[in-house]
Amino acid sequence: MDKRKLTLIVSSRPWWKVNFRELLDYRDLFLVLTYKDLRVRYAQTFLGLAWVVVQPIVTLFIFTLIFGKAINVDTGGVPYPIFALAAMSAWSYFAFVMAQSGGSIIGAQEMVKKIYFPRLVLPLSKAIVGLIDFVVALVLLGVLMLYYQQPFSSNVGFVFIFMLLNFFCSLAMGIWLSALTIRFRDFQHVVPFMVQIGLYATPIAYPSSIVPDIWQPYYYLNPMAGIVEGMRWSLIGVGELSYYSYFSFGVTMFLFVTGVLYFHRTERIIADIV
């Protein structure tokens, strides 16, 4: 007769009650996963970590040629590379977290099946890794501002608020996509399209003021629209912070809260369906 013991772990918490303290208990695993992601990100590539610098520079060069030279977008007197990079820093981080977090559960499915740990650690570790790109983009922006002798705006103290909103917005999308991708694998192919469409539906290469007034409320339902304009306003003082930006901030918080709840509800059956 087989006398092996079977241990069944059953959560006694309702799906709407998230245990954030558990994340703190698994901080060592979180640090290990973050370090592993950093190491393998550019492993066996010719340029290695230099890709973190090359990618934004190439994108900025193309934007400057098309929107700065050919279309001559109104930047309020600020050199176009600075105008674009102030917004690109926030968007690049958002795009990275959205793309990487979406497949984070699927990519770690063997570990998910074998051991228990709070699955929220996986998309969260991707959000931390993306901060490197964010910081590099801000450093490049600082170098450009020195080159063009462009001073920081008097609103620069507010930039930390928009950086925090950017983090929550990116993590919210990452959490939503990681949970949805488990049930609907189509999202693995949808995410790249979302990134491409979002790039042009967000005021990165152009100011939001060119959008007709009648469409402004709908335009700012894009959570990154208000955050990107806020980054530009706080860093270089271009434009004014539209009151429609609060639509974006509200959508960001809504996505984050509902994303965490939906992920927590799905987390109970993740090991069975991955």
PDB file of C-alpha atoms in Angstrom:
ATOM      1  CA  MET A   1       0.000   0.000   0.000  1.00  0.00           C
ATOM      2  CA  ASP A   2       1.384   3.431  -0.958  1.00  0.00           C
ATOM      3  CA  LYS A   3       1.915   5.431   2.269  1.00  0.00           C
ATOM      4  CA  ARG A   4       3.247   8.626   0.675  1.00  0.00           C
ATOM      5  CA  LYS A   5       1.610  11.780   2.015  1.00  0.00           C
ATOM      6  CA  LEU A   6      -0.185  14.144  -0.303  1.00  0.00           C
ATOM      7  CA  THR A   7      -0.046  17.840   0.668  1.00  0.00           C
ATOM      8  CA  LEU A   8      -2.777  19.977  -0.830  1.00  0.00           C
ATOM      9  CA  ILE A   9      -2.339  23.751  -0.599  1.00  0.00           C
ATOM     10  CA  VAL A  10      -5.671  25.552  -0.722  1.00  0.00           C
ATOM     11  CA  SER A  11      -5.955  29.327  -0.477  1.00  0.00           C
ATOM     12  CA  SER A  12      -8.444  30.413   2.162  1.00  0.00           C
ATOM     13  CA  ARG A  13      -8.453  34.015   0.952  1.00  0.00           C
ATOM     14  CA  PRO A  14     -11.231  35.310  -1.292  1.00  0.00           C
ATOM     15  CA  TRP A  15     -10.099  36.284  -4.826  1.00  0.00           C
ATOM     16  CA  TRP A  16     -10.559  39.991  -4.130  1.00  0.00           C
ATOM     17  CA  LYS A  17      -8.265  39.953  -1.076  1.00  0.00           C
ATOM     18  CA  VAL A  18      -4.674  40.206  -2.343  1.00  0.00           C
ATOM     19  CA  ASN A  19      -1.868  39.307   0.054  1.00  0.00           C
ATOM     20  CA  PHE A  20       0.833  41.868  -0.793  1.00  0.00           C
ATOM     21  CA  ARG A  21       2.832  40.851   2.288  1.00  0.00           C
ATOM     22  CA  GLU A  22       3.477  37.519   0.590  1.00  0.00           C
ATOM     23  CA  LEU A  23       5.431  39.350  -2.112  1.00  0.00           C
ATOM     24  CA  LEU A  24       7.772  40.633   0.591  1.00  0.00           C
ATOM     25  CA  ASP A  25       8.265  37.100   1.911  1.00  0.00           C
ATOM     26  CA  TYR A  26       9.398  36.001  -1.562  1.00  0.00           C
ATOM     27  CA  ARG A  27      11.739  38.974  -2.129  1.00  0.00           C
ATOM     28  CA  ASP A  28      14.759  36.665  -2.538  1.00  0.00           C
ATOM     29  CA  LEU A  29      13.087  34.877  -5.457  1.00  0.00           C
ATOM     30  CA  PHE A  30      12.113  38.230  -6.908  1.00  0.00           C
ATOM     31  CA  LEU A  31      15.733  39.447  -6.782  1.00  0.00           C
ATOM     32  CA  VAL A  32      17.016  36.211  -8.347  1.00  0.00           C
ATOM     33  CA  LEU A  33      14.520  36.418 -11.228  1.00  0.00           C
ATOM     34  CA  THR A  34      15.329  40.082 -11.832  1.00  0.00           C
ATOM     35  CA  TYR A  35      19.068  39.361 -11.905  1.00  0.00           C
ATOM     36  CA  LYS A  36      18.540  36.400 -14.259  1.00  0.00           C
ATOM     37  CA  ASP A  37      16.487  38.544 -16.657  1.00  0.00           C
ATOM     38  CA  LEU A  38      19.213  41.184 -16.660  1.00  0.00           C
ATOM     39  CA  ARG A  39      21.913  38.613 -17.450  1.00  0.00           C
ATOM     40  CA  VAL A  40      20.100  36.830 -20.272  1.00  0.00           C
ATOM     41  CA  ARG A  41      18.581  39.916 -21.889  1.00  0.00           C
ATOM     42  CA  TYR A  42      21.522  40.658 -24.165  1.00  0.00           C
ATOM     43  CA  ALA A  43      23.486  37.447 -23.675  1.00  0.00           C
ATOM     44  CA  GLN A  44      25.265  36.172 -26.818  1.00  0.00           C
ATOM     45  CA  THR A  45      24.603  39.414 -28.713  1.00  0.00           C
ATOM     46  CA  PHE A  46      27.407  41.259 -30.500  1.00  0.00           C
ATOM     47  CA  LEU A  47      26.719  44.684 -28.955  1.00  0.00           C
ATOM     48  CA  GLY A  48      25.559  43.351 -25.586  1.00  0.00           C
ATOM     49  CA  LEU A  49      24.377  46.039 -23.157  1.00  0.00           C
ATOM     50  CA  ALA A  50      25.112  48.706 -25.797  1.00  0.00           C
ATOM     51  CA  TRP A  51      21.704  47.861 -27.303  1.00  0.00           C
ATOM     52  CA  VAL A  52      20.146  49.808 -24.421  1.00  0.00           C
ATOM     53  CA  VAL A  53      21.742  52.946 -25.897  1.00  0.00           C
ATOM     54  CA  VAL A  54      21.584  52.084 -29.610  1.00  0.00           C
ATOM     55  CA  GLN A  55      17.827  51.440 -29.745  1.00  0.00           C
ATOM     56  CA  PRO A  56      16.626  54.860 -28.458  1.00  0.00           C
ATOM     57  CA  ILE A  57      19.263  56.689 -30.522  1.00  0.00           C
ATOM     58  CA  VAL A  58      18.164  55.003 -33.767  1.00  0.00           C
ATOM     59  CA  THR A  59      14.469  55.623 -33.007  1.00  0.00           C
ATOM     60  CA  LEU A  60      15.194  59.240 -32.121  1.00  0.00           C
ATOM     61  CA  PHE A  61      17.159  59.714 -35.353  1.00  0.00           C
ATOM     62  CA  ILE A  62      14.236  58.431 -37.452  1.00  0.00           C
ATOM     63  CA  PHE A  63      11.706  60.562 -35.548  1.00  0.00           C
ATOM     64  CA  THR A  64      13.896  63.650 -36.012  1.00  0.00           C
ATOM     65  CA  LEU A  65      14.161  63.083 -39.770  1.00  0.00           C
ATOM     66  CA  ILE A  66      10.434  62.468 -40.299  1.00  0.00           C
ATOM     67  CA  PHE A  67       8.657  64.620 -37.718  1.00  0.00           C
ATOM     68  CA  GLY A  68      11.367  67.200 -36.984  1.00  0.00           C
ATOM     69  CA  LYS A  69      12.708  67.870 -40.500  1.00  0.00           C
ATOM     70  CA  ALA A  70      10.142  66.645 -43.041  1.00  0.00           C
ATOM     71  CA  ILE A  71       6.877  67.489 -41.214  1.00  0.00           C
ATOM     72  CA  ASN A  72       8.397  70.232 -39.025  1.00  0.00           C
ATOM     73  CA  VAL A  73       6.237  69.569 -35.966  1.00  0.00           C
ATOM     74  CA  ASP A  74       5.728  72.575 -33.673  1.00  0.00           C
ATOM     75  CA  THR A  75       7.806  71.948 -30.522  1.00  0.00           C
ATOM     76  CA  GLY A  76       7.324  75.320 -28.843  1.00  0.00           C
ATOM     77  CA  GLY A  77      10.888  76.407 -29.611  1.00  0.00           C
ATOM     78  CA  VAL A  78      12.538  73.336 -28.083  1.00  0.00           C
ATOM     79  CA  PRO A  79      14.967  71.365 -30.310  1.00  0.00           C
ATOM     80  CA  TYR A  80      13.061  68.414 -31.729  1.00  0.00           C
ATOM     81  CA  PRO A  81      15.407  65.661 -30.417  1.00  0.00           C
ATOM     82  CA  ILE A  82      14.822  66.924 -26.856  1.00  0.00           C
ATOM     83  CA  PHE A  83      11.074  67.259 -27.464  1.00  0.00           C
ATOM     84  CA  ALA A  84      10.820  63.678 -28.710  1.00  0.00           C
ATOM     85  CA  LEU A  85      13.208  62.020 -26.254  1.00  0.00           C
ATOM     86  CA  ALA A  86      11.437  63.534 -23.219  1.00  0.00           C
ATOM     87  CA  ALA A  87       8.357  61.545 -24.287  1.00  0.00           C
ATOM     88  CA  MET A  88      10.197  58.493 -25.654  1.00  0.00           C
ATOM     89  CA  SER A  89      11.786  57.807 -22.265  1.00  0.00           C
ATOM     90  CA  ALA A  90       8.353  57.108 -20.765  1.00  0.00           C
ATOM     91  CA  TRP A  91       7.009  55.249 -23.806  1.00  0.00           C
ATOM     92  CA  SER A  92      10.059  52.975 -24.184  1.00  0.00           C
ATOM     93  CA  TYR A  93       9.657  51.787 -20.617  1.00  0.00           C
ATOM     94  CA  PHE A  94       5.922  51.207 -21.083  1.00  0.00           C
ATOM     95  CA  ALA A  95       6.463  49.263 -24.336  1.00  0.00           C
ATOM     96  CA  PHE A  96       9.196  47.097 -22.796  1.00  0.00           C
ATOM     97  CA  VAL A  97       7.166  46.126 -19.727  1.00  0.00           C
ATOM     98  CA  MET A  98       4.042  45.458 -21.776  1.00  0.00           C
ATOM     99  CA  ALA A  99       5.910  43.222 -24.226  1.00  0.00           C
ATOM    100  CA  GLN A 100       7.985  41.338 -21.658  1.00  0.00           C
ATOM    101  CA  SER A 101       5.383  40.892 -18.933  1.00  0.00           C
ATOM    102  CA  GLY A 102       2.790  39.548 -21.358  1.00  0.00           C
ATOM    103  CA  GLY A 103       4.731  36.319 -21.844  1.00  0.00           C
ATOM    104  CA  SER A 104       6.288  36.163 -18.365  1.00  0.00           C
ATOM    105  CA  ILE A 105       4.006  33.397 -17.044  1.00  0.00           C
ATOM    106  CA  ILE A 106       4.180  31.317 -20.227  1.00  0.00           C
ATOM    107  CA  GLY A 107       7.973  31.701 -20.292  1.00  0.00           C
ATOM    108  CA  ALA A 108       8.274  30.375 -16.740  1.00  0.00           C
ATOM    109  CA  GLN A 109       5.624  27.661 -17.026  1.00  0.00           C
ATOM    110  CA  GLU A 110       7.932  24.824 -15.935  1.00  0.00           C
ATOM    111  CA  MET A 111       8.701  26.611 -12.672  1.00  0.00           C
ATOM    112  CA  VAL A 112       5.051  27.593 -12.235  1.00  0.00           C
ATOM    113  CA  LYS A 113       3.969  23.944 -12.505  1.00  0.00           C
ATOM    114  CA  LYS A 114       6.513  22.647  -9.983  1.00  0.00           C
ATOM    115  CA  ILE A 115       6.672  25.087  -7.079  1.00  0.00           C
ATOM    116  CA  TYR A 116       4.403  27.535  -5.354  1.00  0.00           C
ATOM    117  CA  PHE A 117       5.246  31.237  -5.195  1.00  0.00           C
ATOM    118  CA  PRO A 118       3.195  34.384  -5.760  1.00  0.00           C
ATOM    119  CA  ARG A 119       2.980  34.547  -9.573  1.00  0.00           C
ATOM    120  CA  LEU A 120       2.831  38.346  -9.462  1.00  0.00           C
ATOM    121  CA  VAL A 121       6.598  38.210  -8.929  1.00  0.00           C
ATOM    122  CA  LEU A 122       7.081  37.353 -12.626  1.00  0.00           C
ATOM    123  CA  PRO A 123       5.576  40.485 -14.286  1.00  0.00           C
ATOM    124  CA  LEU A 124       6.930  42.607 -11.435  1.00  0.00           C
ATOM    125  CA  SER A 125      10.509  41.479 -12.125  1.00  0.00           C
ATOM    126  CA  LYS A 126      10.100  42.519 -15.797  1.00  0.00           C
ATOM    127  CA  ALA A 127       8.970  45.980 -14.662  1.00  0.00           C
ATOM    128  CA  ILE A 128      12.151  46.370 -12.598  1.00  0.00           C
ATOM    129  CA  VAL A 129      14.418  45.227 -15.452  1.00  0.00           C
ATOM    130  CA  GLY A 130      12.849  47.829 -17.766  1.00  0.00           C
ATOM    131  CA  LEU A 131      13.889  50.623 -15.414  1.00  0.00           C
ATOM    132  CA  ILE A 132      17.401  50.355 -16.885  1.00  0.00           C
ATOM    133  CA  ASP A 133      16.121  51.499 -20.281  1.00  0.00           C
ATOM    134  CA  PHE A 134      14.188  54.263 -18.581  1.00  0.00           C
ATOM    135  CA  VAL A 135      17.252  55.565 -16.753  1.00  0.00           C
ATOM    136  CA  VAL A 136      19.451  55.318 -19.878  1.00  0.00           C
ATOM    137  CA  ALA A 137      16.890  57.321 -21.892  1.00  0.00           C
ATOM    138  CA  LEU A 138      16.811  60.009 -19.194  1.00  0.00           C
ATOM    139  CA  VAL A 139      20.629  60.167 -19.182  1.00  0.00           C
ATOM    140  CA  LEU A 140      20.616  60.578 -22.983  1.00  0.00           C
ATOM    141  CA  LEU A 141      18.054  63.351 -22.555  1.00  0.00           C
ATOM    142  CA  GLY A 142      20.350  65.079 -20.075  1.00  0.00           C
ATOM    143  CA  VAL A 143      23.259  64.857 -22.535  1.00  0.00           C
ATOM    144  CA  LEU A 144      21.126  66.351 -25.321  1.00  0.00           C
ATOM    145  CA  MET A 145      19.961  69.177 -23.054  1.00  0.00           C
ATOM    146  CA  LEU A 146      23.579  69.985 -22.243  1.00  0.00           C
ATOM    147  CA  TYR A 147      24.476  69.934 -25.946  1.00  0.00           C
ATOM    148  CA  TYR A 148      21.602  72.257 -26.926  1.00  0.00           C
ATOM    149  CA  GLN A 149      21.956  74.268 -23.689  1.00  0.00           C
ATOM    150  CA  GLN A 150      18.294  73.628 -22.923  1.00  0.00           C
ATOM    151  CA  PRO A 151      17.481  74.297 -19.229  1.00  0.00           C
ATOM    152  CA  PHE A 152      15.172  72.095 -17.165  1.00  0.00           C
ATOM    153  CA  SER A 153      11.670  73.372 -16.595  1.00  0.00           C
ATOM    154  CA  SER A 154      10.696  74.967 -13.289  1.00  0.00           C
ATOM    155  CA  ASN A 155       8.188  72.083 -13.047  1.00  0.00           C
ATOM    156  CA  VAL A 156      10.951  69.461 -12.904  1.00  0.00           C
ATOM    157  CA  GLY A 157      10.039  68.536  -9.318  1.00  0.00           C
ATOM    158  CA  PHE A 158       6.809  66.975 -10.615  1.00  0.00           C
ATOM    159  CA  VAL A 159       8.683  64.517 -12.829  1.00  0.00           C
ATOM    160  CA  PHE A 160       8.813  61.915 -10.041  1.00  0.00           C
ATOM    161  CA  ILE A 161       5.008  61.847  -9.926  1.00  0.00           C
ATOM    162  CA  PHE A 162       4.822  61.099 -13.647  1.00  0.00           C
ATOM    163  CA  MET A 163       7.596  58.502 -13.367  1.00  0.00           C
ATOM    164  CA  LEU A 164       5.577  56.765 -10.656  1.00  0.00           C
ATOM    165  CA  LEU A 165       2.422  56.922 -12.794  1.00  0.00           C
ATOM    166  CA  ASN A 166       4.439  55.519 -15.695  1.00  0.00           C
ATOM    167  CA  PHE A 167       5.564  52.599 -13.528  1.00  0.00           C
ATOM    168  CA  PHE A 168       2.026  51.786 -12.382  1.00  0.00           C
ATOM    169  CA  CYS A 169       0.598  52.144 -15.899  1.00  0.00           C
ATOM    170  CA  SER A 170       3.258  49.850 -17.389  1.00  0.00           C
ATOM    171  CA  LEU A 171       2.916  47.283 -14.606  1.00  0.00           C
ATOM    172  CA  ALA A 172      -0.892  47.380 -14.898  1.00  0.00           C
ATOM    173  CA  MET A 173      -0.762  46.544 -18.602  1.00  0.00           C
ATOM    174  CA  GLY A 174       1.872  43.881 -17.938  1.00  0.00           C
ATOM    175  CA  ILE A 175      -0.256  42.241 -15.250  1.00  0.00           C
ATOM    176  CA  TRP A 176      -3.374  42.293 -17.419  1.00  0.00           C
ATOM    177  CA  LEU A 177      -1.565  40.836 -20.424  1.00  0.00           C
ATOM    178  CA  SER A 178       0.265  38.149 -18.443  1.00  0.00           C
ATOM    179  CA  ALA A 179      -3.057  36.928 -17.021  1.00  0.00           C
ATOM    180  CA  LEU A 180      -4.920  37.153 -20.334  1.00  0.00           C
ATOM    181  CA  THR A 181      -2.146  35.416 -22.279  1.00  0.00           C
ATOM    182  CA  ILE A 182      -2.542  32.328 -20.094  1.00  0.00           C
ATOM    183  CA  ARG A 183      -6.156  31.873 -21.198  1.00  0.00           C
ATOM    184  CA  PHE A 184      -5.903  33.350 -24.695  1.00  0.00           C
ATOM    185  CA  ARG A 185      -2.536  32.677 -26.346  1.00  0.00           C
ATOM    186  CA  ASP A 186      -3.513  35.041 -29.181  1.00  0.00           C
ATOM    187  CA  PHE A 187      -2.376  37.923 -26.999  1.00  0.00           C
ATOM    188  CA  GLN A 188       1.231  36.862 -27.638  1.00  0.00           C
ATOM    189  CA  HIS A 189       0.715  38.003 -31.232  1.00  0.00           C
ATOM    190  CA  VAL A 190      -1.521  40.972 -30.406  1.00  0.00           C
ATOM    191  CA  VAL A 191       0.958  42.738 -28.097  1.00  0.00           C
ATOM    192  CA  PRO A 192       3.419  43.794 -30.870  1.00  0.00           C
ATOM    193  CA  PHE A 193       0.516  45.384 -32.766  1.00  0.00           C
ATOM    194  CA  MET A 194      -0.611  47.161 -29.601  1.00  0.00           C
ATOM    195  CA  VAL A 195       2.896  48.602 -29.167  1.00  0.00           C
ATOM    196  CA  GLN A 196       3.040  49.828 -32.781  1.00  0.00           C
ATOM    197  CA  ILE A 197      -0.430  51.375 -32.719  1.00  0.00           C
ATOM    198  CA  GLY A 198       0.159  52.911 -29.283  1.00  0.00           C
ATOM    199  CA  LEU A 199       3.367  54.559 -30.493  1.00  0.00           C
ATOM    200  CA  TYR A 200       1.378  56.703 -32.935  1.00  0.00           C
ATOM    201  CA  ALA A 201      -1.728  57.052 -30.736  1.00  0.00           C
ATOM    202  CA  THR A 202       0.374  58.667 -27.987  1.00  0.00           C
ATOM    203  CA  PRO A 203       1.843  62.218 -28.221  1.00  0.00           C
ATOM    204  CA  ILE A 204       5.470  61.128 -28.547  1.00  0.00           C
ATOM    205  CA  ALA A 205       6.479  62.491 -31.945  1.00  0.00           C
ATOM    206  CA  TYR A 206       3.931  65.320 -31.868  1.00  0.00           C
ATOM    207  CA  PRO A 207       2.157  67.457 -29.230  1.00  0.00           C
ATOM    208  CA  SER A 208      -1.351  66.465 -28.140  1.00  0.00           C
ATOM    209  CA  SER A 209      -2.516  69.985 -29.024  1.00  0.00           C
ATOM    210  CA  ILE A 210      -2.799  68.976 -32.708  1.00  0.00           C
ATOM    211  CA  VAL A 211      -5.674  66.638 -31.794  1.00  0.00           C
ATOM    212  CA  PRO A 212      -9.023  68.446 -32.418  1.00  0.00           C
ATOM    213  CA  ASP A 213     -10.751  69.628 -29.235  1.00  0.00           C
ATOM    214  CA  ILE A 214     -13.776  67.418 -29.842  1.00  0.00           C
ATOM    215  CA  TRP A 215     -11.558  64.324 -29.728  1.00  0.00           C
ATOM    216  CA  GLN A 216      -9.418  65.361 -26.733  1.00  0.00           C
ATOM    217  CA  PRO A 217     -11.530  63.588 -24.021  1.00  0.00           C
ATOM    218  CA  TYR A 218     -11.378  60.308 -25.977  1.00  0.00           C
ATOM    219  CA  TYR A 219      -7.699  60.791 -26.811  1.00  0.00           C
ATOM    220  CA  TYR A 220      -6.777  61.072 -23.132  1.00  0.00           C
ATOM    221  CA  LEU A 221      -8.491  57.790 -22.330  1.00  0.00           C
ATOM    222  CA  ASN A 222      -5.164  56.426 -23.539  1.00  0.00           C
ATOM    223  CA  PRO A 223      -3.408  56.258 -20.131  1.00  0.00           C
ATOM    224  CA  MET A 224      -0.002  57.034 -21.638  1.00  0.00           C
ATOM    225  CA  ALA A 225      -1.241  60.254 -23.298  1.00  0.00           C
ATOM    226  CA  GLY A 226      -1.443  62.174 -20.017  1.00  0.00           C
ATOM    227  CA  ILE A 227       1.731  60.586 -18.620  1.00  0.00           C
ATOM    228  CA  VAL A 228       3.827  61.386 -21.703  1.00  0.00           C
ATOM    229  CA  GLU A 229       2.589  64.985 -21.819  1.00  0.00           C
ATOM    230  CA  GLY A 230       3.244  65.236 -18.078  1.00  0.00           C
ATOM    231  CA  MET A 231       6.840  64.030 -18.510  1.00  0.00           C
ATOM    232  CA  ARG A 232       7.425  66.596 -21.252  1.00  0.00           C
ATOM    233  CA  TRP A 233       5.770  69.391 -19.252  1.00  0.00           C
ATOM    234  CA  SER A 234       7.763  68.649 -16.103  1.00  0.00           C
ATOM    235  CA  LEU A 235      11.141  68.132 -17.806  1.00  0.00           C
ATOM    236  CA  ILE A 236      11.280  70.810 -20.506  1.00  0.00           C
ATOM    237  CA  GLY A 237       8.171  72.910 -19.854  1.00  0.00           C
ATOM    238  CA  VAL A 238       6.580  72.373 -23.267  1.00  0.00           C
ATOM    239  CA  GLY A 239       2.807  72.779 -23.407  1.00  0.00           C
ATOM    240  CA  GLU A 240       0.368  72.886 -20.530  1.00  0.00           C
ATOM    241  CA  LEU A 241      -0.914  69.998 -18.474  1.00  0.00           C
ATOM    242  CA  SER A 242      -4.428  69.516 -19.852  1.00  0.00           C
ATOM    243  CA  TYR A 243      -7.214  68.820 -17.370  1.00  0.00           C
ATOM    244  CA  TYR A 244      -8.048  65.882 -19.647  1.00  0.00           C
ATOM    245  CA  SER A 245      -4.797  64.352 -18.352  1.00  0.00           C
ATOM    246  CA  TYR A 246      -6.740  63.338 -15.258  1.00  0.00           C
ATOM    247  CA  PHE A 247      -8.670  60.962 -17.519  1.00  0.00           C
ATOM    248  CA  SER A 248      -5.361  59.217 -18.233  1.00  0.00           C
ATOM    249  CA  PHE A 249      -4.410  59.115 -14.548  1.00  0.00           C
ATOM    250  CA  GLY A 250      -7.820  57.706 -13.633  1.00  0.00           C
ATOM    251  CA  VAL A 251      -7.588  55.011 -16.322  1.00  0.00           C
ATOM    252  CA  THR A 252      -4.106  54.114 -15.045  1.00  0.00           C
ATOM    253  CA  MET A 253      -5.336  53.517 -11.502  1.00  0.00           C
ATOM    254  CA  PHE A 254      -8.392  51.631 -12.759  1.00  0.00           C
ATOM    255  CA  LEU A 255      -6.216  49.328 -14.893  1.00  0.00           C
ATOM    256  CA  PHE A 256      -3.835  48.705 -12.010  1.00  0.00           C
ATOM    257  CA  VAL A 257      -6.481  47.821  -9.421  1.00  0.00           C
ATOM    258  CA  THR A 258      -8.578  45.661 -11.774  1.00  0.00           C
ATOM    259  CA  GLY A 259      -5.428  44.059 -13.217  1.00  0.00           C
ATOM    260  CA  VAL A 260      -4.177  42.962  -9.792  1.00  0.00           C
ATOM    261  CA  LEU A 261      -7.623  41.586  -8.883  1.00  0.00           C
ATOM    262  CA  TYR A 262      -8.020  39.718 -12.176  1.00  0.00           C
ATOM    263  CA  PHE A 263      -4.488  38.319 -11.920  1.00  0.00           C
ATOM    264  CA  HIS A 264      -5.128  37.176  -8.344  1.00  0.00           C
ATOM    265  CA  ARG A 265      -8.311  35.439  -9.425  1.00  0.00           C
ATOM    266  CA  THR A 266      -6.551  33.707 -12.338  1.00  0.00           C
ATOM    267  CA  GLU A 267      -3.515  32.848 -10.209  1.00  0.00           C
ATOM    268  CA  ARG A 268      -5.433  30.031  -8.502  1.00  0.00           C
ATOM    269  CA  ILE A 269      -5.659  28.010 -11.710  1.00  0.00           C
ATOM    270  CA  ILE A 270      -2.497  29.121 -13.510  1.00  0.00           C
ATOM    271  CA  ALA A 271      -0.605  25.870 -12.851  1.00  0.00           C
ATOM    272  CA  ASP A 272      -3.500  23.890 -14.367  1.00  0.00           C
ATOM    273  CA  ILE A 273      -3.813  25.784 -17.650  1.00  0.00           C
ATOM    274  CA  VAL A 274      -0.272  26.858 -18.618  1.00  0.00           C
TER     275      VAL A 274
END
